[in-house]
CSV table of C-alpha atoms in Angstrom, one decimal:
chain,number,residue,atom,x,y,z
U,1,MET,CA,1.7,6.3,21.6
U,2,PRO,CA,-0.7,9.1,20.5
U,3,ILE,CA,-4.4,8.4,20.4
U,4,PHE,CA,-7.4,10.3,18.9
U,5,SER,CA,-11.1,9.6,18.4
U,6,ALA,CA,-12.7,8.7,15.1
U,7,PRO,CA,-16.0,10.4,14.2
U,8,ASP,CA,-17.9,7.3,15.6
U,9,GLY,CA,-16.0,7.5,18.9
U,10,THR,CA,-13.6,4.6,18.1
U,11,ARG,CA,-10.2,5.3,19.8
U,12,LEU,CA,-7.4,5.1,17.2
U,13,ALA,CA,-3.7,4.9,17.7
U,14,TYR,CA,-0.7,5.8,15.6
U,15,HIS,CA,3.0,5.6,16.0
U,16,LEU,CA,5.7,8.2,15.3
U,17,ARG,CA,9.1,7.3,14.0
U,18,GLY,CA,11.9,9.6,12.9
U,19,SER,CA,11.9,13.4,12.6
U,20,GLY,CA,11.3,16.1,10.0
U,21,GLU,CA,8.3,16.8,7.9
U,22,THR,CA,5.4,14.4,8.7
U,23,LEU,CA,4.6,11.6,6.2
U,24,ALA,CA,1.3,10.0,7.1
U,25,VAL,CA,1.3,6.2,6.4
U,26,LEU,CA,-1.6,3.8,5.9
U,27,PRO,CA,-0.8,0.1,6.2
U,28,GLY,CA,-2.1,-2.8,4.0
U,29,GLY,CA,-2.9,-6.4,4.9
U,30,PRO,CA,-5.8,-5.7,4.6
U,31,MET,CA,-6.2,-4.7,8.2
U,32,ARG,CA,-2.6,-5.4,9.4
U,33,ALA,CA,-1.2,-3.4,12.2
U,34,SER,CA,1.3,-0.8,11.1
U,35,GLU,CA,4.1,-2.5,13.0
U,36,TYR,CA,5.1,-4.5,9.9
U,37,LEU,CA,6.1,-1.3,8.1
U,38,GLY,CA,9.0,-0.7,10.5
U,39,GLU,CA,10.8,2.4,9.5
U,40,LEU,CA,10.2,1.7,5.8
U,41,GLY,CA,13.7,0.8,5.0
U,42,GLY,CA,15.2,3.9,6.7
U,43,LEU,CA,12.7,6.4,5.4
U,44,ALA,CA,12.3,7.6,9.1
U,45,ALA,CA,15.8,9.1,8.8
U,46,HIS,CA,14.3,11.6,6.3
U,47,ARG,CA,10.7,12.1,7.4
U,48,ARG,CA,8.7,11.8,10.6
U,49,LEU,CA,6.6,8.8,9.9
U,50,ALA,CA,3.1,8.8,11.4
U,51,LEU,CA,1.9,5.2,11.0
U,52,LEU,CA,-1.8,4.6,11.6
U,53,ASP,CA,-3.2,1.5,13.2
U,54,LEU,CA,-6.5,1.1,11.4
U,55,ARG,CA,-9.5,0.4,13.6
U,56,GLY,CA,-9.3,-3.0,15.2
U,57,THR,CA,-5.6,-3.5,14.5
U,58,GLY,CA,-2.5,-2.9,16.6
U,59,ASP,CA,-3.2,-0.5,19.4
U,60,SER,CA,-6.4,0.9,18.0
U,61,ALA,CA,-9.8,-0.1,19.4
U,62,LYS,CA,-12.4,-2.2,17.7
U,63,PRO,CA,-15.5,-0.3,16.5
U,64,ALA,CA,-18.8,-0.9,18.2
U,65,ASP,CA,-20.2,-1.8,14.7
U,66,PRO,CA,-18.0,-4.2,12.7
U,67,ALA,CA,-19.5,-2.7,9.5
U,68,GLY,CA,-17.1,0.2,10.2
U,69,TYR,CA,-14.2,-2.0,9.0
U,70,ARG,CA,-15.3,-1.5,5.3
U,71,CYS,CA,-12.7,0.5,3.5
U,72,ASP,CA,-14.9,3.4,2.4
U,73,ARG,CA,-16.2,3.8,6.0
U,74,GLN,CA,-12.6,4.4,7.2
U,75,VAL,CA,-12.1,7.5,5.0
U,76,ASP,CA,-13.5,9.6,7.9
U,77,ASP,CA,-10.9,8.1,10.2
U,78,VAL,CA,-8.1,9.4,7.9
U,79,GLU,CA,-9.7,12.9,7.8
U,80,ALA,CA,-10.0,13.0,11.6
U,81,TRP,CA,-6.4,11.9,11.8
U,82,ARG,CA,-5.2,14.6,9.5
U,83,ALA,CA,-7.0,17.2,11.6
U,84,HIS,CA,-5.6,15.7,14.8
U,85,LEU,CA,-2.0,15.9,13.3
U,86,GLY,CA,-2.6,19.6,12.6
U,87,LEU,CA,-1.9,19.3,8.9
U,88,GLU,CA,-3.7,21.6,6.4
U,89,ARG,CA,-2.5,19.3,3.6
U,90,MET,CA,-0.6,16.1,4.1
U,91,ASP,CA,1.9,13.9,2.4
U,92,LEU,CA,0.3,10.5,2.4
U,93,LEU,CA,1.9,7.1,1.7
U,94,ALA,CA,-0.1,3.9,1.5
U,95,HIS,CA,1.0,0.3,1.0
U,96,SER,CA,-0.9,-2.6,-0.6
U,97,ALA,CA,-4.6,-2.7,0.5
U,98,GLY,CA,-4.0,0.7,2.2
U,99,GLY,CA,-3.9,2.1,-1.3
U,100,CYS,CA,-7.6,1.6,-1.6
U,101,LEU,CA,-8.2,3.7,1.4
U,102,ALA,CA,-5.7,6.4,0.3
U,103,THR,CA,-7.4,6.5,-3.2
U,104,LEU,CA,-10.8,7.0,-1.6
U,105,TYR,CA,-9.5,9.6,0.7
U,106,ALA,CA,-7.9,11.5,-2.2
U,107,ALA,CA,-11.1,11.4,-4.1
U,108,ARG,CA,-13.2,12.7,-1.2
U,109,HIS,CA,-10.7,15.2,0.1
U,110,PRO,CA,-8.5,16.2,-2.8
U,111,GLU,CA,-7.7,19.6,-1.3
U,112,ARG,CA,-6.2,17.9,1.8
U,113,VAL,CA,-3.5,15.9,-0.1
U,114,ARG,CA,-0.1,17.5,-0.9
U,115,ARG,CA,1.6,14.4,-2.3
U,116,LEU,CA,0.4,10.8,-2.5
U,117,VAL,CA,2.6,7.7,-2.7
U,118,LEU,CA,1.0,4.4,-3.6
U,119,VAL,CA,3.4,1.5,-2.9
U,120,THR,CA,2.5,-1.9,-4.5
U,121,ALA,CA,-1.0,-0.6,-4.0
U,122,ASN,CA,-4.2,-2.6,-4.6
U,123,PRO,CA,-6.3,-0.7,-7.2
U,124,SER,CA,-9.7,-2.1,-6.4
U,125,ALA,CA,-11.1,1.4,-5.6
U,126,LEU,CA,-10.5,2.1,-9.3
U,127,GLY,CA,-12.3,-1.0,-10.5
U,128,MET,CA,-9.2,-3.0,-11.1
U,129,ARG,CA,-7.6,-5.9,-9.3
U,130,ALA,CA,-4.8,-8.4,-9.8
U,131,THR,CA,-6.0,-11.6,-11.3
U,132,ALA,CA,-4.8,-15.2,-10.6
U,133,GLU,CA,-3.2,-15.0,-14.1
U,134,ASP,CA,-1.3,-11.9,-13.1
U,135,ARG,CA,0.1,-13.4,-10.0
U,136,LEU,CA,1.1,-16.7,-11.7
U,137,ALA,CA,2.8,-14.8,-14.5
U,138,ALA,CA,4.8,-12.8,-11.9
U,139,ALA,CA,5.6,-16.0,-10.0
U,140,ARG,CA,7.0,-17.7,-13.1
U,141,LEU,CA,9.7,-14.9,-13.2
U,142,ARG,CA,11.2,-16.6,-10.1
U,143,SER,CA,11.7,-20.0,-11.8
U,144,GLY,CA,15.4,-19.9,-11.1
U,145,GLU,CA,14.9,-19.8,-7.3
U,146,PRO,CA,15.8,-22.9,-5.3
U,147,TRP,CA,12.4,-22.9,-3.6
U,148,PHE,CA,10.3,-22.4,-6.9
U,149,ALA,CA,9.7,-26.1,-7.6
U,150,GLU,CA,7.9,-26.6,-4.3
U,151,ALA,CA,6.3,-23.2,-4.0
U,152,PHE,CA,4.7,-22.8,-7.5
U,153,PRO,CA,2.3,-25.8,-7.5
U,154,ALA,CA,1.0,-24.8,-4.1
U,155,PHE,CA,0.6,-21.2,-5.2
U,156,GLU,CA,-1.2,-22.1,-8.4
U,157,SER,CA,-3.5,-24.5,-6.5
U,158,TRP,CA,-4.4,-21.7,-4.0
U,159,LEU,CA,-5.0,-19.1,-6.7
U,160,THR,CA,-7.2,-21.3,-8.8
U,161,GLY,CA,-9.3,-22.4,-5.8
U,162,GLY,CA,-8.1,-26.0,-5.4
U,163,GLY,CA,-5.9,-25.5,-2.4
U,164,HIS,CA,-5.4,-23.7,0.8
U,165,PHE,CA,-3.0,-20.9,1.8
U,166,ASP,CA,0.4,-22.5,2.3
U,167,GLU,CA,3.4,-20.8,3.8
U,168,VAL,CA,5.6,-22.6,1.3
U,169,PHE,CA,4.7,-19.9,-1.3
U,170,LEU,CA,5.4,-16.9,0.8
U,171,PRO,CA,8.8,-16.3,-0.9
U,172,PHE,CA,6.8,-15.0,-4.0
U,173,PHE,CA,5.9,-11.9,-1.9
U,174,TYR,CA,9.6,-11.0,-1.4
U,175,GLY,CA,12.3,-10.0,-3.8
U,176,ARG,CA,14.8,-11.9,-1.6
U,177,TRP,CA,13.8,-14.9,0.6
U,178,ASP,CA,16.4,-14.3,3.3
U,179,ASP,CA,16.4,-14.0,7.1
U,180,ALA,CA,14.9,-10.5,6.9
U,181,ALA,CA,12.0,-11.7,4.9
U,182,ARG,CA,11.4,-14.7,7.2
U,183,ALA,CA,11.5,-12.4,10.2
U,184,HIS,CA,8.9,-10.1,8.5
U,185,VAL,CA,6.5,-13.0,7.9
U,186,GLU,CA,6.7,-14.5,11.4
U,187,PRO,CA,4.4,-12.0,13.2
U,188,GLU,CA,1.9,-11.5,10.3
U,189,GLU,CA,-0.9,-13.6,11.9
U,190,ARG,CA,-0.6,-11.8,15.2
U,191,GLN,CA,-0.6,-8.4,13.4
U,192,THR,CA,-3.7,-9.0,11.2
U,193,ASN,CA,-7.4,-8.8,12.1
U,194,GLU,CA,-8.9,-11.4,9.8
U,195,GLU,CA,-12.5,-10.5,10.5
U,196,ALA,CA,-11.8,-6.9,9.7
U,197,GLY,CA,-9.9,-7.9,6.6
U,198,GLU,CA,-12.8,-9.9,5.3
U,199,ARG,CA,-15.1,-6.8,5.7
U,200,TYR,CA,-12.6,-4.4,4.3
U,201,PHE,CA,-13.5,-5.2,0.7
U,202,GLY,CA,-17.2,-5.7,1.5
U,203,GLU,CA,-20.0,-5.2,-1.0
U,204,GLY,CA,-20.5,-1.5,-1.6
U,205,ALA,CA,-17.0,-0.4,-0.5
U,206,PHE,CA,-16.1,0.9,-4.0
U,207,THR,CA,-17.8,2.9,-6.7
U,208,PRO,CA,-15.0,3.1,-9.3
U,209,ASP,CA,-16.7,5.4,-11.8
U,210,ALA,CA,-17.5,8.0,-9.1
U,211,THR,CA,-14.0,7.7,-7.6
U,212,ARG,CA,-12.4,8.2,-11.0
U,213,ALA,CA,-14.5,11.3,-11.7
U,214,ALA,CA,-13.8,12.8,-8.2
U,215,LEU,CA,-10.0,12.3,-8.7
U,216,ALA,CA,-10.1,14.8,-11.5
U,217,ALA,CA,-10.1,17.4,-8.8
U,218,LEU,CA,-6.8,16.1,-7.3
U,219,THR,CA,-4.0,18.5,-8.0
U,220,ALA,CA,-1.4,16.7,-5.9
U,221,PRO,CA,1.4,14.8,-7.6
U,222,VAL,CA,1.1,11.0,-7.2
U,223,LEU,CA,3.8,8.4,-7.3
U,224,VAL,CA,2.7,4.9,-8.2
U,225,TYR,CA,5.5,2.5,-7.1
U,226,ALA,CA,5.6,-1.0,-8.3
U,227,GLY,CA,7.9,-4.0,-7.7
U,228,GLU,CA,9.4,-5.8,-10.7
U,229,TRP,CA,8.4,-9.2,-9.4
U,230,ASP,CA,5.2,-8.3,-7.6
U,231,GLY,CA,2.0,-10.1,-8.8
U,232,GLY,CA,-0.4,-7.9,-6.9
U,233,PRO,CA,-0.2,-5.6,-8.7
U,234,ARG,CA,2.1,-6.4,-11.6
U,235,PRO,CA,3.9,-3.3,-13.1
U,236,ALA,CA,1.4,-3.2,-16.0
U,237,LEU,CA,-1.5,-2.9,-13.6
U,238,ALA,CA,0.3,-0.3,-11.5
U,239,ARG,CA,0.8,1.8,-14.7
U,240,ARG,CA,-2.9,1.7,-15.4
U,241,THR,CA,-3.4,2.8,-11.8
U,242,ALA,CA,-1.2,5.8,-12.5
U,243,GLU,CA,-3.3,6.7,-15.5
U,244,ALA,CA,-6.4,7.3,-13.2
U,245,PHE,CA,-4.7,10.4,-11.6
U,246,PRO,CA,-4.3,13.8,-13.3
U,247,ASP,CA,-0.6,14.2,-12.3
U,248,ALA,CA,1.1,10.8,-11.7
U,249,THR,CA,4.5,9.3,-12.0
U,250,PHE,CA,5.0,5.5,-12.3
U,251,THR,CA,8.1,3.6,-11.4
U,252,VAL,CA,9.3,0.0,-11.0
U,253,GLN,CA,11.9,-1.1,-8.4
U,254,PRO,CA,14.1,-3.7,-10.0
U,255,GLY,CA,14.2,-7.0,-8.2
U,256,ALA,CA,11.5,-6.1,-5.7
U,257,ALA,CA,8.2,-7.8,-4.9
U,258,HIS,CA,5.4,-6.7,-2.6
U,259,PHE,CA,7.6,-5.2,0.2
U,260,PRO,CA,10.2,-3.2,-1.8
U,261,TRP,CA,11.7,-1.4,1.3
U,262,LEU,CA,12.9,-4.8,2.5
U,263,ASP,CA,14.2,-5.9,-0.9
U,264,ASP,CA,16.5,-2.9,-1.5
U,265,PRO,CA,16.1,-0.3,1.2
U,266,GLU,CA,18.5,2.2,-0.3
U,267,HIS,CA,16.8,2.3,-3.6
U,268,PHE,CA,13.4,2.5,-2.0
U,269,VAL,CA,14.3,5.4,0.3
U,270,ARG,CA,16.2,7.3,-2.4
U,271,GLU,CA,13.2,7.2,-4.8
U,272,ILE,CA,10.5,8.1,-2.2
U,273,VAL,CA,12.5,11.0,-0.8
U,274,ALA,CA,13.2,12.3,-4.3
U,275,PHE,CA,9.5,12.3,-5.0
U,276,LEU,CA,8.6,14.0,-1.7
U,277,ASP,CA,11.2,16.6,-2.5
U,278,THR,CA,9.9,17.5,-5.9
U,279,ASP,CA,9.0,21.0,-4.8
U,280,ALA,CA,12.7,21.6,-4.4
U,281,GLY,CA,13.3,20.6,-8.0
U,282,VAL,CA,14.3,17.0,-7.4
U,283,GLU,CA,12.8,14.2,-9.5
U,284,PRO,CA,13.0,10.5,-8.9
U,285,ALA,CA,15.6,9.2,-11.3
U,286,ALA,CA,14.1,5.7,-11.8
U,287,ALA,CA,10.6,7.2,-12.3
U,288,ARG,CA,11.6,9.7,-14.9
U,289,PRO,CA,11.5,7.5,-18.0
U,290,ALA,CA,8.1,6.0,-17.1
U,291,GLN,CA,6.2,9.2,-16.3
U,292,VAL,CA,2.5,9.0,-16.9
U,293,SER,CA,0.3,12.0,-17.7
U,294,ALA,CA,-3.2,10.6,-17.4
U,295,SER,CA,-6.1,11.8,-19.5
U,296,PRO,CA,-9.7,10.6,-20.1
U,297,ASP,CA,-8.8,9.6,-23.7
U,298,ARG,CA,-5.8,7.5,-22.8
U,299,THR,CA,-6.2,3.7,-23.4
U,300,PRO,CA,-4.9,1.7,-20.5
U,301,SER,CA,-1.9,-0.5,-21.5
């Protein structure tokens, strides 16, 4: 397990899986240990995955100052990690809340990003976020599931502030509520630093106008990857995320929710590898019809 030092001296760990060109991976949660990412559905067969445990999660140490958990304050961790990996420019993949950190990193260090993949990514760094209405609309798409009748009222109550988080609605986060999904859920509490997660989105973490302006300097191609049934973000919000980048491709994985590499591993790996191989003239087939070329004059859909 390799370890390096963040600029503030916090010792950070990361995990290597697979072989080939390095793909740096930032986990979501927020502040969930990278363990939950596994081998990203088999992506490790095509790339050497370097999975970072953010400060205070997994095998990484806690910072002396808990204020360091705030998302924008972890950008320097990612830059120190890139230098440690010896990468002049890196391919970077981020999932869920990790998308905020990746977006801030790309805005601050655009010259260090070769390709960027945002998987079911939270767009708060751009001034957008999934609403309760978004999540409930996505949940209603699952009305034919045998667990829907019990799960939906609890989900609605939680989202509207009348109820508590209930495991009964966890199936909404997965395209298939099967044994693999249940096994993925089981260690979540152990893997997540709740205090850090509460601080991650703390006041002052995001300055969307400045971030959007800085992203104009990003020349790297970006893939914004959504799940058809995901509520956070829904595909429409993911498309708007793509419009914030100068060179972005947007795609939706059919039948997938928030963890698309579990819902259809072959589809997920095929699309991600195709995007990463774009320099060789390969283009993600599913992404091609939905390509987005962002411009300041474009009205978000």
